[in-house]
Coordinates of N, CA and C in Angstrom, one line a residue:
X29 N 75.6 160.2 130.4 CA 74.3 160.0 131.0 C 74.3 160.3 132.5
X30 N 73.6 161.2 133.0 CA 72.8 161.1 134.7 C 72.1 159.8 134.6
X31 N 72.8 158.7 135.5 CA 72.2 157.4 135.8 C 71.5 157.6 137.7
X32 N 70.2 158.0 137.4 CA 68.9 158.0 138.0 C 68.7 156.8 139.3
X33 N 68.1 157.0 140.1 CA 68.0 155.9 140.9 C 66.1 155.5 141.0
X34 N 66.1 154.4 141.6 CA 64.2 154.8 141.1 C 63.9 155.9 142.3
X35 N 62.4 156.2 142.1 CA 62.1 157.1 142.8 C 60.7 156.3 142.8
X36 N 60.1 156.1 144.4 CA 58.8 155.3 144.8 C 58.0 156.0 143.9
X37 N 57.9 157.0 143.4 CA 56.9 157.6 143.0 C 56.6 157.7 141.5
X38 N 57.8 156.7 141.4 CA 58.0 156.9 139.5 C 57.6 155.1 138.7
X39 N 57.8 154.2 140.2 CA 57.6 153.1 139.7 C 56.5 152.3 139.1
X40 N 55.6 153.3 139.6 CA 53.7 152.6 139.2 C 53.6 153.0 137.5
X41 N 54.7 154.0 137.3 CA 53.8 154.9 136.0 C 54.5 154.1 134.3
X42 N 53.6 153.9 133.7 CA 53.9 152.8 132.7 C 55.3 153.3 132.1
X43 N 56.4 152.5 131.5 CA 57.4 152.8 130.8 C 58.4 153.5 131.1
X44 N 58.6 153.9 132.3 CA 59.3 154.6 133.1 C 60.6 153.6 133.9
X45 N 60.1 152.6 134.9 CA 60.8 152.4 135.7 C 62.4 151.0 135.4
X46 N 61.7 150.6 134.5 CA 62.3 149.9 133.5 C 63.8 150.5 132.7
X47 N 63.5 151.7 133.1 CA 64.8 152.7 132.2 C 65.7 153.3 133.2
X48 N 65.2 153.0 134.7 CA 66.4 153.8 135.6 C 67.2 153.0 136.1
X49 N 68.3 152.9 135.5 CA 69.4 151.8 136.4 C 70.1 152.2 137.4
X50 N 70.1 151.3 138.3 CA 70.4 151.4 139.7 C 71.8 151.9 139.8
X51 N 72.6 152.6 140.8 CA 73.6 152.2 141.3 C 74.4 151.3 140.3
X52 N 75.9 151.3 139.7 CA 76.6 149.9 139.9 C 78.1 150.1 141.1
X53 N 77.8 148.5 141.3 CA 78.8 148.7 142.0 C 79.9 147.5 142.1
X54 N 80.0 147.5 140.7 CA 81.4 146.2 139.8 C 82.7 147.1 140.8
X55 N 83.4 146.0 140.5 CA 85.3 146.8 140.5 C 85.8 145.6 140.5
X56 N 87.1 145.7 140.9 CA 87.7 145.1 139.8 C 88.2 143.5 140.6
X57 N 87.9 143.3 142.0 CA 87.5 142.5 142.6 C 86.8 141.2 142.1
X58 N 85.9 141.3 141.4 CA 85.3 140.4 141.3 C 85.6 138.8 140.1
X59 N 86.1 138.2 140.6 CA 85.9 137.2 140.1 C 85.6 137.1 138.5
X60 N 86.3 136.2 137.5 CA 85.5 135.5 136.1 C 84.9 134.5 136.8
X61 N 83.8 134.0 135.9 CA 82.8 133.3 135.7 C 83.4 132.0 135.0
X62 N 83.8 130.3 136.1 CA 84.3 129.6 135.4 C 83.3 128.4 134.5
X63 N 84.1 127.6 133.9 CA 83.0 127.0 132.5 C 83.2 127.1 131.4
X64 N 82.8 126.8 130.8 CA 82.4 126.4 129.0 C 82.3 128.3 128.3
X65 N 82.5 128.3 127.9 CA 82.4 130.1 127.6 C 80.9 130.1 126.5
X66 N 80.5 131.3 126.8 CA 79.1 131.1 125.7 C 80.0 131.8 124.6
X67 N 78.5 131.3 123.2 CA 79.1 132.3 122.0 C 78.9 133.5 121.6
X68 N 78.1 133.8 122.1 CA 77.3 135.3 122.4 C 77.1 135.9 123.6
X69 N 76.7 137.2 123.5 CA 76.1 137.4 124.5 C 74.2 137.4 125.0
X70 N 73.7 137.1 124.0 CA 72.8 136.9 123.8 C 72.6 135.2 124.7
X71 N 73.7 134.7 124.0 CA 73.3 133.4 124.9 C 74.0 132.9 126.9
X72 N 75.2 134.3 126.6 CA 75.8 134.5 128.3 C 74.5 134.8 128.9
X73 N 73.6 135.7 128.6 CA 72.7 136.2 129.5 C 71.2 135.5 130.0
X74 N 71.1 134.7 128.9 CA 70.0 133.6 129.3 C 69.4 132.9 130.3
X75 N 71.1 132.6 130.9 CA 71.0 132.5 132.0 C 70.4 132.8 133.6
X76 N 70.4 134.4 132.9 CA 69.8 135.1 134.1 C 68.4 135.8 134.2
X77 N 67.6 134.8 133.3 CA 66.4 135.2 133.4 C 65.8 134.8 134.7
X78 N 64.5 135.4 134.5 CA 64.2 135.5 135.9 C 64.6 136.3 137.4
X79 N 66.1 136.8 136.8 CA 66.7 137.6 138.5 C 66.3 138.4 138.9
X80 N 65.8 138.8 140.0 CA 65.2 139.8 140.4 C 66.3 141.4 139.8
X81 N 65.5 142.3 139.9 CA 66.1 143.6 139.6 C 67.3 144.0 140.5
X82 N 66.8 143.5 141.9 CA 67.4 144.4 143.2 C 68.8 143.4 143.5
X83 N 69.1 142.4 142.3 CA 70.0 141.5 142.2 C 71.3 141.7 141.2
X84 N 70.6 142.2 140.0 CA 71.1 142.4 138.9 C 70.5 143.7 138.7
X85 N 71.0 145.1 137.8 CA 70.4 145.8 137.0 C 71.1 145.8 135.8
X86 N 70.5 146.3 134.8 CA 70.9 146.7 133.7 C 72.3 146.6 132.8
X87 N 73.0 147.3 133.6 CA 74.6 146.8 133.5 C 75.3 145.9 133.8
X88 N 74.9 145.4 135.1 CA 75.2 144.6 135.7 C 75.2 143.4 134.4
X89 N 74.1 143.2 134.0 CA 73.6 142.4 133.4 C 74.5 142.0 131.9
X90 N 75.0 142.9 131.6 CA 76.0 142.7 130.4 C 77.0 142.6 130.7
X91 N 78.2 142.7 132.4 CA 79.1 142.8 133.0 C 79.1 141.2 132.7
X92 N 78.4 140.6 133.3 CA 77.9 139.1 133.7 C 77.7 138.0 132.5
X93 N 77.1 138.8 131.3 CA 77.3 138.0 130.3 C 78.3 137.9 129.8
X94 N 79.5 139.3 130.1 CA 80.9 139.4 129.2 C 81.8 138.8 130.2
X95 N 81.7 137.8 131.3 CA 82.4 136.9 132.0 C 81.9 135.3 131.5
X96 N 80.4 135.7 131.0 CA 80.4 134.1 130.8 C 80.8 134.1 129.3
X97 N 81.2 135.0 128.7 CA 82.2 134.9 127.8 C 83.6 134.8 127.4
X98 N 83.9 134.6 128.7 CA 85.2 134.9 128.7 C 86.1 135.9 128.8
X99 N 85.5 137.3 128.2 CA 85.8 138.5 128.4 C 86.4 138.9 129.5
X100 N 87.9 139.4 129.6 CA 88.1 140.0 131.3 C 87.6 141.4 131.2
X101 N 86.8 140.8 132.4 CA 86.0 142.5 133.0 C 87.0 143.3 134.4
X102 N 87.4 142.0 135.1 CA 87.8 142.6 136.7 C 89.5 142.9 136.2
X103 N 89.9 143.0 137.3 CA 91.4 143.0 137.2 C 91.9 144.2 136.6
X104 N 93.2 144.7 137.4 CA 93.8 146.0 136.0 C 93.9 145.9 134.8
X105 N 93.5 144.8 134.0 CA 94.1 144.5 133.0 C 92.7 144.1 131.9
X106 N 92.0 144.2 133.2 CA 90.1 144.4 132.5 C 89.2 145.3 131.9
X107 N 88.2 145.0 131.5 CA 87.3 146.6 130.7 C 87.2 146.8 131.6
X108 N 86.7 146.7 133.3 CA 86.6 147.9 134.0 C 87.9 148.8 133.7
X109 N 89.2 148.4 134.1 CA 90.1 149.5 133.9 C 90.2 150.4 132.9
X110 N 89.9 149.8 131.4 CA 90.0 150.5 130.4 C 88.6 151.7 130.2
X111 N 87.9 151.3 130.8 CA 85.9 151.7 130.7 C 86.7 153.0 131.6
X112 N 87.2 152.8 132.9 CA 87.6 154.3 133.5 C 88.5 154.6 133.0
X113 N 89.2 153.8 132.7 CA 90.4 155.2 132.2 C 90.5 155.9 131.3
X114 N 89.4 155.1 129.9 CA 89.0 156.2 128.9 C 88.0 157.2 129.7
X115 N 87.3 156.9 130.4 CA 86.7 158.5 131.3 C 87.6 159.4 131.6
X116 N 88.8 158.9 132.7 CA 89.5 159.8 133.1 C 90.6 160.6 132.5
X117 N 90.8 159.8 131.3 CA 92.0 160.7 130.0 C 91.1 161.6 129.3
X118 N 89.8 161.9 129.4 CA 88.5 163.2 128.3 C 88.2 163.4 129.6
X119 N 88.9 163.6 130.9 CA 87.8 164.7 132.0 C 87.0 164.2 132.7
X120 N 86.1 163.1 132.4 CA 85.0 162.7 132.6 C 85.1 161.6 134.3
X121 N 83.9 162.1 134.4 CA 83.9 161.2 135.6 C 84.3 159.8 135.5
X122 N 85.0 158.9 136.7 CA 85.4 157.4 136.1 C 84.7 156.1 135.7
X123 N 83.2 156.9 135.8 CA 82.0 155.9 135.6 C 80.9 156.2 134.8
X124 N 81.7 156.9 134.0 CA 80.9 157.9 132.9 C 80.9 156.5 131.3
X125 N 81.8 155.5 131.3 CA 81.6 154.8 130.1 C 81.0 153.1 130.5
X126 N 80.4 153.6 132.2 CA 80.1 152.1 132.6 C 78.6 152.0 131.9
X127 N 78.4 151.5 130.7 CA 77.1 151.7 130.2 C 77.2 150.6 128.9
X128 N 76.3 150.5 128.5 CA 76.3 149.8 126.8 C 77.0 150.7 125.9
X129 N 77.0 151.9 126.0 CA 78.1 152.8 124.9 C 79.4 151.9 125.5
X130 N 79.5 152.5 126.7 CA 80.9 152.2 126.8 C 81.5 150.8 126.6
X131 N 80.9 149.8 126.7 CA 81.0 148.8 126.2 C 81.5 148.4 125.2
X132 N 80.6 149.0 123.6 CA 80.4 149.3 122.5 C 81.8 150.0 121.8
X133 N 82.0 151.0 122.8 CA 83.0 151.8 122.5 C 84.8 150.9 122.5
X134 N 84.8 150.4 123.7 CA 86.0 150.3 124.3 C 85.9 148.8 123.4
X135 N 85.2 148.0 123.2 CA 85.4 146.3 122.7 C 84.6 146.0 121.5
X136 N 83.7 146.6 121.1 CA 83.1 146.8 119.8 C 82.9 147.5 118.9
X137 N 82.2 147.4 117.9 CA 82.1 148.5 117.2 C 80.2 149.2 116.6
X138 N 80.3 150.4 116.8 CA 79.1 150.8 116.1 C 78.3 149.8 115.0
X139 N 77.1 149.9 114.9 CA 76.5 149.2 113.8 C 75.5 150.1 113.4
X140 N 74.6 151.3 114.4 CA 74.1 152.2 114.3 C 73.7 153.3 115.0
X141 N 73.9 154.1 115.3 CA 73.8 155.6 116.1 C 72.7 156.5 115.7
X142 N 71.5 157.0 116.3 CA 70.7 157.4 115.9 C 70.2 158.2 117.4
X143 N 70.2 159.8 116.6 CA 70.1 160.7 117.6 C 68.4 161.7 117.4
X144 N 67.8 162.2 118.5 CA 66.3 162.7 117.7 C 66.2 163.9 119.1
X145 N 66.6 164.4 118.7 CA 66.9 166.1 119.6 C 65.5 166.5 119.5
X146 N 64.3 166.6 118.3 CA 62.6 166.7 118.7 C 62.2 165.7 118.3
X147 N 61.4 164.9 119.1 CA 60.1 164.1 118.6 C 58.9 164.7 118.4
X148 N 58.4 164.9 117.6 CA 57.0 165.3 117.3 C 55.6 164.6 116.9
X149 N 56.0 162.9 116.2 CA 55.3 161.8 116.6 C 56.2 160.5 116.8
X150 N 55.5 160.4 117.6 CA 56.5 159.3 118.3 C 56.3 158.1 117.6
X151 N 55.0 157.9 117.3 CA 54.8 156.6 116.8 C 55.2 156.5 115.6
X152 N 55.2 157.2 114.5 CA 55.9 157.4 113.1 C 57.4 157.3 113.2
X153 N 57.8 158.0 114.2 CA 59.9 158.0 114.1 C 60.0 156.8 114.7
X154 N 59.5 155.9 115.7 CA 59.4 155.0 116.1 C 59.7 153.8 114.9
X155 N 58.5 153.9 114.2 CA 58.2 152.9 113.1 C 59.5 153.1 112.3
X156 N 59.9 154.4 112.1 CA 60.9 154.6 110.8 C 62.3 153.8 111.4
X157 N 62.6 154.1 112.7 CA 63.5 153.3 113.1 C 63.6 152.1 113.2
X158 N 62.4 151.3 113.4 CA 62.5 149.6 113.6 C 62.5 149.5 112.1
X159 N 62.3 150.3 111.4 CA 62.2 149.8 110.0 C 63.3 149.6 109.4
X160 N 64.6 150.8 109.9 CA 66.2 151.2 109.8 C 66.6 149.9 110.3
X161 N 66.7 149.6 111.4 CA 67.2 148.9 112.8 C 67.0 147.8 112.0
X162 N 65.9 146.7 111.8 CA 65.4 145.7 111.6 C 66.7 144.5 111.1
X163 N 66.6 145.0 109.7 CA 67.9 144.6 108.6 C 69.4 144.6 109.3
X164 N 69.5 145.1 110.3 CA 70.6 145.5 111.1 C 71.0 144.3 112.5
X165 N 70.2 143.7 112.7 CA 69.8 143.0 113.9 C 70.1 141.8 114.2
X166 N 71.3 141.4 114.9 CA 71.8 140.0 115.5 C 72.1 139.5 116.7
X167 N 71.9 138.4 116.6 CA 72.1 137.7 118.3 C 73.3 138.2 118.9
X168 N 72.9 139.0 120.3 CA 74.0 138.9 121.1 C 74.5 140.8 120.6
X169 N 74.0 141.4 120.1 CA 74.5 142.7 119.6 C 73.7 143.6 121.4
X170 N 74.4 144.7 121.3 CA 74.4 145.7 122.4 C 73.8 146.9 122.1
X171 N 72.5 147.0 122.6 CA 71.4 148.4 122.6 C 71.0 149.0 123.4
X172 N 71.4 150.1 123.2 CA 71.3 151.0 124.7 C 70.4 152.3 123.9
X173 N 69.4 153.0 124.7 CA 69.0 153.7 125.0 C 68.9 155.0 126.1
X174 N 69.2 156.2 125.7 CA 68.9 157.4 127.1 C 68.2 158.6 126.1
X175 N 68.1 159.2 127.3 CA 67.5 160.7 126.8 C 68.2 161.2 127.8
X176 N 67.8 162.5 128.4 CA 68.6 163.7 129.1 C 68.9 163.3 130.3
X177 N 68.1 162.8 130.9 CA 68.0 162.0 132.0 C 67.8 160.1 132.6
X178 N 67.7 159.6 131.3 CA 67.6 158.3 131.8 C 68.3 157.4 130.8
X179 N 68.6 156.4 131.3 CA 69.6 155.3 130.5 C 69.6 154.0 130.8
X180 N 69.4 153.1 129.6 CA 69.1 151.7 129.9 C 69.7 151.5 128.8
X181 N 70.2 149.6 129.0 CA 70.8 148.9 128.0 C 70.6 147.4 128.5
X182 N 70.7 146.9 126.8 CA 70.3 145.4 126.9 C 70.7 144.6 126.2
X183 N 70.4 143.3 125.4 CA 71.0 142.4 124.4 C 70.0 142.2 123.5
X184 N 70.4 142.1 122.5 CA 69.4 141.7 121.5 C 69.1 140.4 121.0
X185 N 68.0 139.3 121.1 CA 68.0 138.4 120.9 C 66.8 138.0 120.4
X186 N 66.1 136.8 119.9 CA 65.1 136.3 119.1 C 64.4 135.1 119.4
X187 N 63.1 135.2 119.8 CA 62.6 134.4 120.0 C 61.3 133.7 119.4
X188 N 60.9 132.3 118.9 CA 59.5 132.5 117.9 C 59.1 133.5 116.8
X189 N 60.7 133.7 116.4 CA 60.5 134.4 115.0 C 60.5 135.8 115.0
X190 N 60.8 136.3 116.2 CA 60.3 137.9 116.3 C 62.0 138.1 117.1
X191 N 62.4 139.6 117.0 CA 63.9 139.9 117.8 C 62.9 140.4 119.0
X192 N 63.9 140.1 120.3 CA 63.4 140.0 121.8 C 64.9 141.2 122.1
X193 N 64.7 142.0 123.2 CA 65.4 142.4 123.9 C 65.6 142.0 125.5
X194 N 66.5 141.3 126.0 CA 67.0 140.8 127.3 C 67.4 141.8 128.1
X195 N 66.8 141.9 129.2 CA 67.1 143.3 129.8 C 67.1 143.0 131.7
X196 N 67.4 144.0 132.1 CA 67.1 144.1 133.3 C 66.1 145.4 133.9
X197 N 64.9 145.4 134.1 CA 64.0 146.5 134.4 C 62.9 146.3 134.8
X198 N 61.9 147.1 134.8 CA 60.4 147.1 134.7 C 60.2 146.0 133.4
X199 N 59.2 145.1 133.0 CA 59.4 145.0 131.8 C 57.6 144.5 131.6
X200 N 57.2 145.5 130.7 CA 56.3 145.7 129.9 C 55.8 145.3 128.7
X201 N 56.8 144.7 128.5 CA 56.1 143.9 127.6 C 57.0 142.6 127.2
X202 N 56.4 141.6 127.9 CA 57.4 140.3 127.5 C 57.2 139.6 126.7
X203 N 58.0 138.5 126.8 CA 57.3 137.4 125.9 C 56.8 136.7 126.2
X204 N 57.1 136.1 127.4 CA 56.2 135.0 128.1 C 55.7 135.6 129.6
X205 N 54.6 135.7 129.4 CA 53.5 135.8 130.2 C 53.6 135.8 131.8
X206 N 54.6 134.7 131.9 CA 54.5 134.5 133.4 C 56.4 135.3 133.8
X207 N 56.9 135.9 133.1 CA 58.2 136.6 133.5 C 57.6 137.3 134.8
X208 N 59.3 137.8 135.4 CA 59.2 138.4 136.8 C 58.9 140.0 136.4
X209 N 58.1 140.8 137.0 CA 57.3 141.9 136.6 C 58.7 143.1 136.5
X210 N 59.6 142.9 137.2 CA 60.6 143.5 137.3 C 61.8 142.9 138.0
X211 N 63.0 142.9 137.1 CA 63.9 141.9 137.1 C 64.4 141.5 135.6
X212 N 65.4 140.8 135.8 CA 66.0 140.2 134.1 C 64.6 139.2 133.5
X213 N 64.8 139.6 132.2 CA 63.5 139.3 131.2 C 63.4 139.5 129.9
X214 N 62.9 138.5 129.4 CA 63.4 139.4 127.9 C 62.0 139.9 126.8
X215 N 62.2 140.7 126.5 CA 60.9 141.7 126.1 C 60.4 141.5 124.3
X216 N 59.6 142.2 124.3 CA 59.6 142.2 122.3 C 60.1 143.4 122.0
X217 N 60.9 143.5 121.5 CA 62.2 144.8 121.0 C 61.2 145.6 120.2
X218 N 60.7 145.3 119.5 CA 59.7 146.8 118.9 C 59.2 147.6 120.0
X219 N 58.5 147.0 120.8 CA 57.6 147.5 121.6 C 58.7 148.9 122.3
X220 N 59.9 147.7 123.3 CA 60.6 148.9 123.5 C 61.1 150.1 122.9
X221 N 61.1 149.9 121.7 CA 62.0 151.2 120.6 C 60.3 152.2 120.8
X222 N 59.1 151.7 121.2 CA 58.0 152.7 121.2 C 58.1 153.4 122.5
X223 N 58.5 152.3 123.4 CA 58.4 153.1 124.7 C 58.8 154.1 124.9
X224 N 60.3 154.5 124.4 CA 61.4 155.1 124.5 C 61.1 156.1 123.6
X225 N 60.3 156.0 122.5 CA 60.0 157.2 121.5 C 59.3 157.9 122.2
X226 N 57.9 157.3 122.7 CA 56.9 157.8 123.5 C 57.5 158.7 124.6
X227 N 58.0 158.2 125.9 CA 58.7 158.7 126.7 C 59.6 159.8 126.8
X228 N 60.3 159.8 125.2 CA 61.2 161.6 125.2 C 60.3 162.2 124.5
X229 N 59.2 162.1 123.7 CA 58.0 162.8 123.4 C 57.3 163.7 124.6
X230 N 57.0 162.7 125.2 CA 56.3 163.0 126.4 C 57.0 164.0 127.3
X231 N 58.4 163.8 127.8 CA 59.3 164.6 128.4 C 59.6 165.4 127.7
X232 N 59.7 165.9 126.6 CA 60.3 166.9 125.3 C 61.8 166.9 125.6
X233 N 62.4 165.6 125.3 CA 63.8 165.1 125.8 C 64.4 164.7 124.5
X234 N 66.0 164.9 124.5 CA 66.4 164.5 123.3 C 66.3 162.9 123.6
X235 N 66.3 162.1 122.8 CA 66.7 160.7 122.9 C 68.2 160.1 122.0
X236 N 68.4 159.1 122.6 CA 69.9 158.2 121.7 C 69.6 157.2 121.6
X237 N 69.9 156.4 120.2 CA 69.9 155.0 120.2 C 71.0 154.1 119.7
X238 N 71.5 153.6 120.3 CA 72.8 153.2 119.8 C 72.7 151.8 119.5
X239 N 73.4 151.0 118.7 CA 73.5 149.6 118.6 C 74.7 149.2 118.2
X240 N 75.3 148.1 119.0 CA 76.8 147.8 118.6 C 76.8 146.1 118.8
X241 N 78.1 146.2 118.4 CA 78.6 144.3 119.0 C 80.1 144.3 119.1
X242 N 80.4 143.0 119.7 CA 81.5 142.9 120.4 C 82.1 142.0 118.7
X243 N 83.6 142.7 119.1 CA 84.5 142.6 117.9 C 85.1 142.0 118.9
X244 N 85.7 140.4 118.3 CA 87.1 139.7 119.7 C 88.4 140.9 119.7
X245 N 88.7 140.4 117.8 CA 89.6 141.2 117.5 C 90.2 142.6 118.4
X246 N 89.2 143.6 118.2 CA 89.0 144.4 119.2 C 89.7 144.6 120.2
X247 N 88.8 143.6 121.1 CA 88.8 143.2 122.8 C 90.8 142.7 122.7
X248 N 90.5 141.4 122.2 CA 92.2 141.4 121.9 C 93.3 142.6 122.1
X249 N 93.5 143.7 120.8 CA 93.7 144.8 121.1 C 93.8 145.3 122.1
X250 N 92.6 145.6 122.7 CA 92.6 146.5 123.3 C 92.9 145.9 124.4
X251 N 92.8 144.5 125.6 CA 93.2 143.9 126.3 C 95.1 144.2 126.2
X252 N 95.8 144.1 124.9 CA 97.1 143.4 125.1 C 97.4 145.3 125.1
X253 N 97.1 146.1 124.9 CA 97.6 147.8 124.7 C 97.2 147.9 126.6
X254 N 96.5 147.1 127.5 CA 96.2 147.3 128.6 C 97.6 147.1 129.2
X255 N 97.6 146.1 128.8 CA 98.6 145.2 129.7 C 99.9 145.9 129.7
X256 N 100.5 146.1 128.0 CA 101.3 146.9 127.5 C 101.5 148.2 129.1
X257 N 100.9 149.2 128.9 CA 100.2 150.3 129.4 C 101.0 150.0 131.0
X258 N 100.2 149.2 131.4 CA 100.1 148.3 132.8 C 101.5 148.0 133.3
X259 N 102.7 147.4 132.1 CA 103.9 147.0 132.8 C 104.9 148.3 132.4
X260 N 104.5 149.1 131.8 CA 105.2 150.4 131.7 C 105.3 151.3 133.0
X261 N 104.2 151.2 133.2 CA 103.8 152.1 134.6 C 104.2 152.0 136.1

């Protein structure tokens, strides 16, 4: 993904601004998050409703829940290190897996991948997918969205009987009324799966939709092959 910065001129226009995530600027510096560990990440991120955008973005925001899970992020022996180094062993730039794939990739596993190179109605592929998706859908799983040019990701969570997406962006459609207009918030997840249809329609853009969750198992793995790696070197 080309991760976009906003542009004054892009923030007024409906559905747009919510999808450009800022700059990150993690490494490996920073600190775990001490405490009680959550059991999700659905429930790590809770926390940070309300943050302003220009505090948290997007990533940021799933970095933050996988500390209040316990998850090492910082350190050589963290998913930052592993998130770049799988970039740097395929060529790729070292911040090419800092995203909800790469997340997905490096500590979870797929649950569904869904690619749409033409949209021709948006609101019908839209519908077919929440329809796909729906049956698929648990607290605390990782959904990311891009097209050619833009990329966002978030948590998936439920609220009053309906699945919510937890995000950090523009957010257009919430669930409670009085959320911060842009900043962490958590949205009604249909809506967004329209935005996103609508929007690579509108752009004649391919779109991606990925959905995953965190496997410990996994993370374990892949954590001790770090470390492994780490005292060899």
């Amino acid at each position: 993904l080309t991760w976009d910065t906003p542009n004054p001129a892009q923030t007024s226009h409906p559905h747009t601004a919510s999808m450009i995530p800022a700059p990150v600027h993690l490494n490996a510096s920073v600190p775990q998050v001490p405490g009680h560990p959550a059991t999700n990440l659905s429930e790590a991120v809770q926390r940070y409703l309300g943050t302003s955008y220009d505090e948290i973005n997007c990533y940021e925001l799933l970095v933050k829940g996988l500390r209040h899970m316990d998850i090492p992020y910082s350190g050589k022996d963290g998913l930052y290190s592993k998130l770049t180094r799988m970039a740097l062993d395929k060529g790729m730039a070292p911040n090419a897996y800092l995203n909800g794939e790469g997340i997905v990739k490096a500590a979870g596993s797929l649950v569904l991948t869904n690619n749409y190179p033409v949209i021709s109605n948006w609101r019908d592929e839209a519908a077919a997918l929440i329809k796909e998706i729906e049956p698929l859908l648990d607290n605390g799983q990782i959904l990311s969205f891009s097209t050619e040019r833009r990329g966002h990701t978030g948590v998936v969570s439920r609220q009053n009987n309906q699945w919510t997406f937890i995000n950090s962006g523009r957010l257009d459609n919430p669930v409670e009324s009085n959320s911060v207009r842009r900043g962490v918030g958590e949205e009604i997840l249909h809506e967004e799966i329209r935005n996103w249809f609508k929007l690579a329609q509108t752009r004649n853009e391919t779109l991606s939709v990925t959905l995953g969750q965190l496997e410990q198992n996994k993370i374990r793995t892949a954590f001790n092959m770090e470390k492994s790696t780490s005292k060899r070197s």
